[in-house]
Short mmCIF file of C-alpha atoms and ligand atoms in Angstrom, two decimals:
data_model
loop_
_atom_site.label_atom_id
_atom_site.label_comp_id
_atom_site.label_asym_id
_atom_site.label_seq_id
_atom_site.Cartn_x
_atom_site.Cartn_y
_atom_site.Cartn_z
CA MET V 1 0.00 0.00 0.00
CA ILE V 2 1.23 3.50 -0.89
CA LEU V 3 0.66 6.30 1.62
CA VAL V 4 0.17 9.66 -0.08
CA MET V 5 0.62 12.48 2.43
CA GLY V 6 -1.14 15.55 1.10
CA GLY V 7 -2.99 13.49 -1.51
CA ALA V 8 -6.00 15.83 -1.50
CA GLY V 9 -3.95 18.68 -3.02
CA TYR V 10 -3.33 19.55 -6.66
CA ILE V 11 -0.38 17.36 -7.67
CA GLY V 12 -1.16 14.79 -4.97
CA SER V 13 -4.70 14.08 -6.18
CA HIS V 14 -3.56 13.66 -9.80
CA THR V 15 -0.86 11.25 -8.63
CA VAL V 16 -3.36 9.25 -6.57
CA LYS V 17 -5.67 8.97 -9.59
CA HIS V 18 -2.77 7.77 -11.76
CA LEU V 19 -1.59 5.22 -9.17
CA ILE V 20 -5.08 3.75 -8.83
CA GLN V 21 -5.44 3.55 -12.62
CA ASN V 22 -2.18 1.58 -12.58
CA GLY V 23 -3.37 -0.95 -10.03
CA TYR V 24 -1.83 0.45 -6.83
CA GLU V 25 -3.66 0.47 -3.53
CA VAL V 26 -3.47 3.91 -1.98
CA VAL V 27 -4.25 5.57 1.32
CA VAL V 28 -4.35 9.36 1.35
CA ALA V 29 -3.60 11.23 4.57
CA ASP V 30 -4.30 14.96 4.57
CA ASN V 31 -5.26 17.60 7.11
CA LEU V 32 -7.43 19.32 4.46
CA CYS V 33 -6.01 22.74 5.35
CA SER V 34 -5.77 23.45 1.63
CA GLY V 35 -6.66 20.14 -0.07
CA HIS V 36 -10.10 19.02 -1.19
CA LYS V 37 -11.68 15.79 0.01
CA GLN V 38 -13.63 15.57 -3.32
CA ALA V 39 -10.29 15.39 -5.16
CA VAL V 40 -9.59 11.98 -3.62
CA GLN V 41 -11.24 9.32 -5.73
CA ASN V 42 -11.19 5.58 -4.97
CA ALA V 43 -8.48 5.74 -2.31
CA HIS V 44 -8.66 5.15 1.44
CA PHE V 45 -8.72 8.48 3.23
CA GLU V 46 -7.50 9.50 6.70
CA ILE V 47 -7.27 12.90 8.35
CA ALA V 48 -3.73 13.30 9.67
CA ASP V 49 -1.47 16.23 10.40
CA LEU V 50 2.31 16.20 10.12
CA LEU V 51 2.57 18.38 13.23
CA ASN V 52 0.67 15.73 15.19
CA PRO V 53 2.92 12.65 14.96
CA GLN V 54 0.36 10.44 16.72
CA SER V 55 -2.11 11.05 13.92
CA ILE V 56 0.51 9.90 11.38
CA ASP V 57 1.51 6.90 13.46
CA ALA V 58 -2.15 5.80 13.58
CA VAL V 59 -2.18 5.62 9.75
CA PHE V 60 0.98 3.45 9.74
CA LYS V 61 -0.62 1.16 12.34
CA LYS V 62 -3.91 0.85 10.43
CA TYR V 63 -2.47 0.11 6.94
CA LYS V 64 0.43 -2.00 5.71
CA ILE V 65 2.47 0.73 4.05
CA ASP V 66 5.61 0.07 1.99
CA THR V 67 6.20 3.47 0.38
CA VAL V 68 5.29 7.07 1.16
CA ILE V 69 4.79 9.88 -1.36
CA HIS V 70 5.02 13.18 0.46
CA PHE V 71 3.24 16.26 -0.95
CA ALA V 72 2.07 17.84 2.30
CA ALA V 73 3.65 21.29 2.40
CA PHE V 74 2.93 24.99 2.19
CA LEU V 75 3.89 26.28 -1.25
CA SER V 76 3.53 30.01 -1.52
CA VAL V 77 6.84 31.75 -2.12
CA GLY V 78 5.58 35.21 -1.08
CA GLU V 79 3.97 33.96 2.13
CA SER V 80 7.16 32.10 3.04
CA VAL V 81 9.06 35.40 2.99
CA GLU V 82 6.48 37.08 5.24
CA ASN V 83 5.98 34.16 7.61
CA PRO V 84 9.05 31.90 7.50
CA ALA V 85 8.22 30.33 10.88
CA LYS V 86 5.07 28.80 9.39
CA TYR V 87 7.12 27.30 6.53
CA TYR V 88 10.03 25.95 8.54
CA ARG V 89 7.67 24.44 11.11
CA ASN V 90 5.20 22.86 8.73
CA ASN V 91 7.53 21.83 5.91
CA VAL V 92 10.72 20.91 7.79
CA VAL V 93 9.48 19.87 11.24
CA GLY V 94 6.48 18.16 9.66
CA THR V 95 8.74 16.12 7.37
CA LEU V 96 10.98 15.16 10.30
CA ASN V 97 7.89 13.89 12.13
CA LEU V 98 6.91 11.89 9.07
CA LEU V 99 10.41 10.42 8.61
CA ASP V 100 10.72 9.46 12.28
CA THR V 101 7.30 7.79 12.17
CA MET V 102 8.32 5.92 9.01
CA ILE V 103 11.57 4.68 10.57
CA ALA V 104 9.76 3.65 13.79
CA ASN V 105 7.35 1.62 11.66
CA ASN V 106 10.16 0.19 9.52
CA VAL V 107 9.07 1.94 6.30
CA LYS V 108 12.14 3.06 4.34
CA ASN V 109 10.90 4.39 0.98
CA ILE V 110 9.87 7.98 0.29
CA VAL V 111 9.20 9.98 -2.87
CA PHE V 112 9.17 13.71 -2.20
CA SER V 113 7.73 16.85 -3.77
CA SER V 114 10.69 19.15 -4.25
CA THR V 115 10.93 22.21 -6.45
CA ALA V 116 12.95 24.21 -8.94
CA ALA V 117 12.99 26.87 -6.20
CA VAL V 118 15.99 25.02 -4.64
CA PHE V 119 18.16 26.52 -7.40
CA GLY V 120 17.41 30.21 -6.85
CA ASN V 121 18.65 32.42 -9.68
CA PRO V 122 19.98 30.06 -12.34
CA GLN V 123 23.60 30.29 -13.46
CA TYR V 124 22.75 28.45 -16.67
CA THR V 125 19.76 26.79 -18.36
CA PRO V 126 18.53 24.17 -18.90
CA ILE V 127 19.12 23.45 -15.21
CA ASP V 128 20.51 20.00 -14.57
CA GLU V 129 21.00 18.29 -11.20
CA ALA V 130 24.65 19.41 -11.05
CA HIS V 131 23.55 23.05 -10.98
CA PRO V 132 24.37 24.65 -7.59
CA THR V 133 21.47 24.98 -5.17
CA SER V 134 20.96 28.42 -3.67
CA PRO V 135 17.33 29.16 -2.78
CA ILE V 136 16.31 32.80 -2.57
CA ASN V 137 13.25 32.36 -0.35
CA PRO V 138 12.27 30.32 2.75
CA TYR V 139 9.97 28.07 0.70
CA GLY V 140 12.91 26.91 -1.44
CA GLN V 141 15.10 26.66 1.68
CA THR V 142 12.65 24.28 3.35
CA LYS V 143 12.66 21.96 0.34
CA LEU V 144 16.47 22.00 0.10
CA MET V 145 16.82 21.32 3.83
CA ILE V 146 14.54 18.32 3.49
CA GLU V 147 16.63 16.98 0.58
CA LYS V 148 19.71 17.21 2.83
CA ILE V 149 17.87 15.52 5.71
CA PHE V 150 17.01 12.64 3.36
CA ALA V 151 20.69 12.18 2.45
CA ASP V 152 21.66 12.03 6.14
CA TYR V 153 18.79 9.64 6.96
CA ARG V 154 19.91 7.45 4.08
CA ARG V 155 23.43 7.16 5.50
CA ALA V 156 22.28 6.63 9.07
CA TYR V 157 19.01 4.69 8.74
CA GLY V 158 19.04 3.25 5.22
CA LEU V 159 16.26 5.52 3.90
CA ASN V 160 15.55 5.19 0.16
CA TYR V 161 14.41 8.50 -1.32
CA ILE V 162 13.74 10.27 -4.57
CA ALA V 163 13.19 14.04 -4.44
CA LEU V 164 11.38 15.20 -7.58
CA ARG V 165 12.06 18.84 -8.33
CA TYR V 166 9.12 20.10 -10.33
CA PHE V 167 9.37 23.14 -12.52
CA ASN V 168 5.95 24.75 -13.22
CA ALA V 169 3.25 22.17 -12.52
CA SER V 170 0.20 22.97 -14.60
CA GLY V 171 -2.80 21.57 -16.50
CA CYS V 172 -5.50 19.31 -15.12
CA SER V 173 -6.80 15.78 -15.41
CA SER V 174 -7.82 14.97 -19.01
CA ASP V 175 -11.33 13.92 -17.88
CA ALA V 176 -11.73 17.22 -15.95
CA THR V 177 -12.89 15.41 -12.80
CA ILE V 178 -10.07 16.95 -10.74
CA GLY V 179 -7.95 20.03 -11.28
CA GLU V 180 -6.05 22.96 -9.85
CA SER V 181 -7.84 24.83 -7.07
CA HIS V 182 -5.69 26.98 -4.80
CA ASN V 183 -7.06 29.62 -2.47
CA PRO V 184 -5.80 32.23 -3.05
CA GLU V 185 -4.72 31.36 -6.59
CA THR V 186 -1.32 32.81 -7.51
CA HIS V 187 -0.29 30.69 -10.52
CA LEU V 188 -0.18 32.19 -13.97
CA ILE V 189 -2.28 29.76 -16.04
CA PRO V 190 -5.39 29.57 -13.81
CA LEU V 191 -5.24 33.35 -13.37
CA VAL V 192 -5.09 33.92 -17.15
CA LEU V 193 -8.08 31.61 -17.64
CA LYS V 194 -10.03 33.37 -14.87
CA ALA V 195 -9.33 36.71 -16.56
CA ILE V 196 -10.57 35.22 -19.84
CA ASN V 197 -13.82 33.89 -18.38
CA GLY V 198 -14.52 37.11 -16.48
CA GLU V 199 -13.91 35.76 -12.98
CA ARG V 200 -11.13 38.33 -12.64
CA GLU V 201 -10.86 41.76 -14.11
CA ASN V 202 -7.49 41.12 -15.78
CA ILE V 203 -4.14 39.39 -15.57
CA LYS V 204 -1.18 41.43 -14.42
CA ILE V 205 2.02 40.66 -16.30
CA PHE V 206 4.82 40.98 -13.79
CA GLY V 207 7.58 42.71 -15.77
CA THR V 208 8.13 43.23 -19.51
CA ASP V 209 11.80 44.24 -19.35
CA TYR V 210 13.41 40.84 -18.74
CA ASP V 211 16.30 39.70 -20.89
CA THR V 212 14.10 37.35 -22.94
CA PRO V 213 12.88 37.63 -26.57
CA ASP V 214 9.54 39.27 -25.65
CA GLY V 215 10.65 40.78 -22.33
CA THR V 216 8.45 38.52 -20.13
CA CYS V 217 9.61 35.65 -17.91
CA ILE V 218 10.12 32.20 -19.38
CA ARG V 219 9.10 29.10 -17.41
CA ASP V 220 9.06 25.37 -18.06
CA TYR V 221 5.41 24.31 -17.70
CA ILE V 222 4.97 20.60 -17.07
CA HIS V 223 1.60 18.83 -17.18
CA VAL V 224 0.43 17.49 -13.83
CA GLU V 225 -0.35 14.09 -15.41
CA ASP V 226 3.27 13.82 -16.60
CA LEU V 227 4.30 14.59 -13.01
CA ALA V 228 1.93 11.88 -11.76
CA THR V 229 3.62 9.34 -14.05
CA ALA V 230 7.04 10.40 -12.71
CA HIS V 231 5.89 9.64 -9.15
CA ARG V 232 4.80 6.12 -10.13
CA LEU V 233 8.13 5.55 -11.91
CA ALA V 234 9.97 6.85 -8.84
CA ILE V 235 8.19 4.29 -6.65
CA GLU V 236 9.14 1.60 -9.13
CA HIS V 237 12.84 2.63 -9.12
CA ILE V 238 13.29 3.51 -5.47
CA ASN V 239 15.34 0.43 -4.62
CA GLU V 240 17.85 1.21 -7.39
CA TYR V 241 18.37 4.94 -6.93
CA SER V 242 18.25 7.60 -4.21
CA GLY V 243 18.73 11.30 -4.97
CA GLU V 244 17.26 14.33 -6.69
CA ILE V 245 15.68 14.49 -10.13
CA ASN V 246 14.51 17.57 -12.07
CA LEU V 247 11.16 17.33 -13.83
CA GLY V 248 10.34 19.63 -16.70
CA THR V 249 9.96 19.60 -20.47
CA SER V 250 13.21 21.45 -21.29
CA LYS V 251 11.10 23.90 -23.29
CA GLY V 252 10.41 27.39 -22.05
CA THR V 253 7.28 29.45 -22.63
CA SER V 254 7.01 33.17 -21.88
CA VAL V 255 4.15 34.83 -20.02
CA LYS V 256 3.05 36.57 -23.24
CA GLU V 257 3.12 33.26 -25.14
CA ILE V 258 0.93 31.62 -22.47
CA ILE V 259 -1.63 34.39 -22.87
CA GLU V 260 -1.56 34.03 -26.68
CA ILE V 261 -2.04 30.24 -26.53
CA ALA V 262 -4.87 30.67 -24.01
CA GLU V 263 -6.58 33.22 -26.28
CA ASN V 264 -6.31 30.86 -29.25
CA ILE V 265 -7.68 27.88 -27.34
CA THR V 266 -10.57 29.72 -25.71
CA GLY V 267 -11.30 31.98 -28.68
CA LYS V 268 -11.54 34.89 -26.24
CA LYS V 269 -9.46 37.95 -25.46
CA CYS V 270 -7.52 38.08 -22.19
CA PRO V 271 -7.56 41.50 -20.49
CA VAL V 272 -3.94 42.29 -19.65
CA VAL V 273 -2.29 44.91 -17.44
CA PHE V 274 1.48 45.42 -17.50
CA THR V 275 3.01 45.91 -14.06
CA GLU V 276 6.36 45.94 -12.29
CA ARG V 277 8.48 42.84 -11.85
CA ARG V 278 7.54 40.54 -8.95
CA ALA V 279 10.36 40.19 -6.41
CA GLY V 280 12.35 36.97 -6.69
CA ASP V 281 11.37 36.02 -10.26
CA PRO V 282 14.34 34.82 -12.36
CA ALA V 283 14.07 35.65 -16.10
CA ILE V 284 14.30 32.03 -17.28
CA LEU V 285 13.75 28.69 -15.52
CA CYS V 286 14.03 25.61 -17.67
CA ALA V 287 14.81 22.03 -16.65
CA SER V 288 17.11 19.48 -18.13
CA ASN V 289 15.16 16.21 -18.04
CA GLN V 290 17.98 13.90 -19.08
CA LYS V 291 18.49 12.41 -15.64
CA ALA V 292 14.75 11.75 -15.30
CA TYR V 293 14.97 9.78 -18.53
CA LYS V 294 18.16 7.94 -17.55
CA VAL V 295 17.05 6.98 -14.04
CA LEU V 296 13.28 6.63 -14.40
CA GLY V 297 12.77 6.23 -18.15
CA TRP V 298 10.51 9.31 -17.86
CA LYS V 299 9.70 11.67 -20.70
CA PRO V 300 7.01 14.33 -20.75
CA THR V 301 4.19 13.52 -23.17
CA LYS V 302 1.96 16.60 -22.98
CA SER V 303 2.30 19.87 -24.87
CA MET V 304 1.63 23.45 -23.81
CA LYS V 305 -1.63 23.16 -25.77
CA ASP V 306 -2.65 20.06 -23.73
CA ILE V 307 -1.89 21.99 -20.54
CA ILE V 308 -4.06 24.96 -21.39
CA GLU V 309 -6.86 22.88 -22.94
CA THR V 310 -7.19 20.70 -19.84
CA ALA V 311 -6.90 23.70 -17.50
CA TRP V 312 -9.62 25.49 -19.49
CA LYS V 313 -11.93 22.48 -19.40
CA TRP V 314 -11.49 22.37 -15.62
CA GLU V 315 -11.91 26.12 -15.19
CA GLN V 316 -15.29 25.92 -16.93
CA ASN V 317 -16.57 22.90 -14.94
CA LYS V 318 -14.80 23.20 -11.60
CA LYS V 319 -16.10 20.75 -9.00
CA PHE V 320 -14.28 22.34 -6.04
N1 LIG J 401 3.08 35.77 -13.42
C1 LIG J 401 2.50 36.94 -13.90
N2 LIG J 401 1.33 37.34 -13.37
C2 LIG J 401 0.67 36.63 -12.39
C3 LIG J 401 1.25 35.42 -11.93
C4 LIG J 401 2.46 35.03 -12.47
O1 LIG J 401 3.06 37.62 -14.75
O2 LIG J 401 -0.41 37.06 -11.95
C5 LIG J 401 4.34 35.31 -14.00
C6 LIG J 401 5.45 35.19 -12.96
O3 LIG J 401 6.12 36.41 -12.82
C7 LIG J 401 6.28 34.08 -13.56
C8 LIG J 401 5.29 33.22 -14.33
O4 LIG J 401 4.15 34.03 -14.50
O5 LIG J 401 7.18 34.62 -14.48
C9 LIG J 401 4.90 31.97 -13.56
O6 LIG J 401 4.49 32.33 -12.26
P1 LIG J 401 3.79 31.32 -11.25
O7 LIG J 401 3.46 32.10 -10.02
O8 LIG J 401 2.68 30.61 -11.95
O9 LIG J 401 4.91 30.25 -10.97
P2 LIG J 401 6.38 30.46 -10.40
O10 LIG J 401 7.31 30.24 -11.56
O11 LIG J 401 6.57 31.71 -9.66
O12 LIG J 401 6.43 29.35 -9.28
C10 LIG J 401 6.38 27.97 -9.51
C11 LIG J 401 5.71 27.28 -8.34
C12 LIG J 401 6.48 27.51 -7.07
C13 LIG J 401 7.90 27.09 -7.27
C14 LIG J 401 8.50 27.75 -8.47
C15 LIG J 401 9.83 27.17 -8.73
O13 LIG J 401 4.40 27.77 -8.20
O14 LIG J 401 5.91 26.73 -6.04
O15 LIG J 401 7.68 27.52 -9.62
O16 LIG J 401 10.50 27.93 -9.62
F1 LIG J 401 8.64 27.45 -6.20
#
């Protein structure tokens, strides 16, 4: 049985759906502070909180767990700068509680939600795993600290781990039964689609003077279903490899290009306002995915068009 901590969230729920489609038995544990119970389909479900180790231990006692996938974390870069205590406590202390509970219950395998934010301002792109890590905000720091904790726990306690560093997770389930639903929403693609369907007045483009062909930031958008597949492959390779793996498409798309693609797909105009740069945004973030292919046999399968089409379908029929 696979335990998915934070399986009611965006990437977690898509991974759970994929695992179940591939014949895995799954228990989701979530405190529902930001996840959605309706996003968990066909899996066992338990309320548990990483800051309450007894609640986690109860899940390990109730189910026969062999591997954990850990998504349960706060993820807002801006909030992490304003309230670092919340991030270090929840993300780092919470993960320590989870790891200690795993070890006490003799469970040694973990796949972890890491992020491109561990790199900070890139020295070169595409960013491979040899690129130096130097986070520029507490959110990225928490994820990097956890990666280092894994390496120490591996040496001392024989932990097997794969930390998957996502670039820009985006898109939604192809059948539109689950999708992205953050509150507040800060991510570009859902905000563009909300501006298009009138739920928001406009989309603010944060900076048009970057050193990129059209002056707006370039990101590597990766479909959430491709990420889900990578988690399954990580489980299947966890006895052969421990370490960090970058997950992206290797292709960058600018903010202006996203808006153009969204306008083409929806057939509607997106109201745009040009504003100042947002603090902490590097001009270009793009992943090398060669290691993901070498270690996991993983390759992204979805295009930018798939991402926006599925996100649009979800935006129009949101269930939560
Ligand atoms: N952007 C806008 N307007 C908006 C929102 C975003 O112009 O209203 C721009 C940003 O400046 C950025 C791009 O759109 O250039 C993407 O922004 P997102 O907020 O969607 O995503 P980020 O690249 O900032 O962050 C994502 C994840 C983080 C993770 C980071 C790693 O959401 O959790 O990638 O690089 F830390």
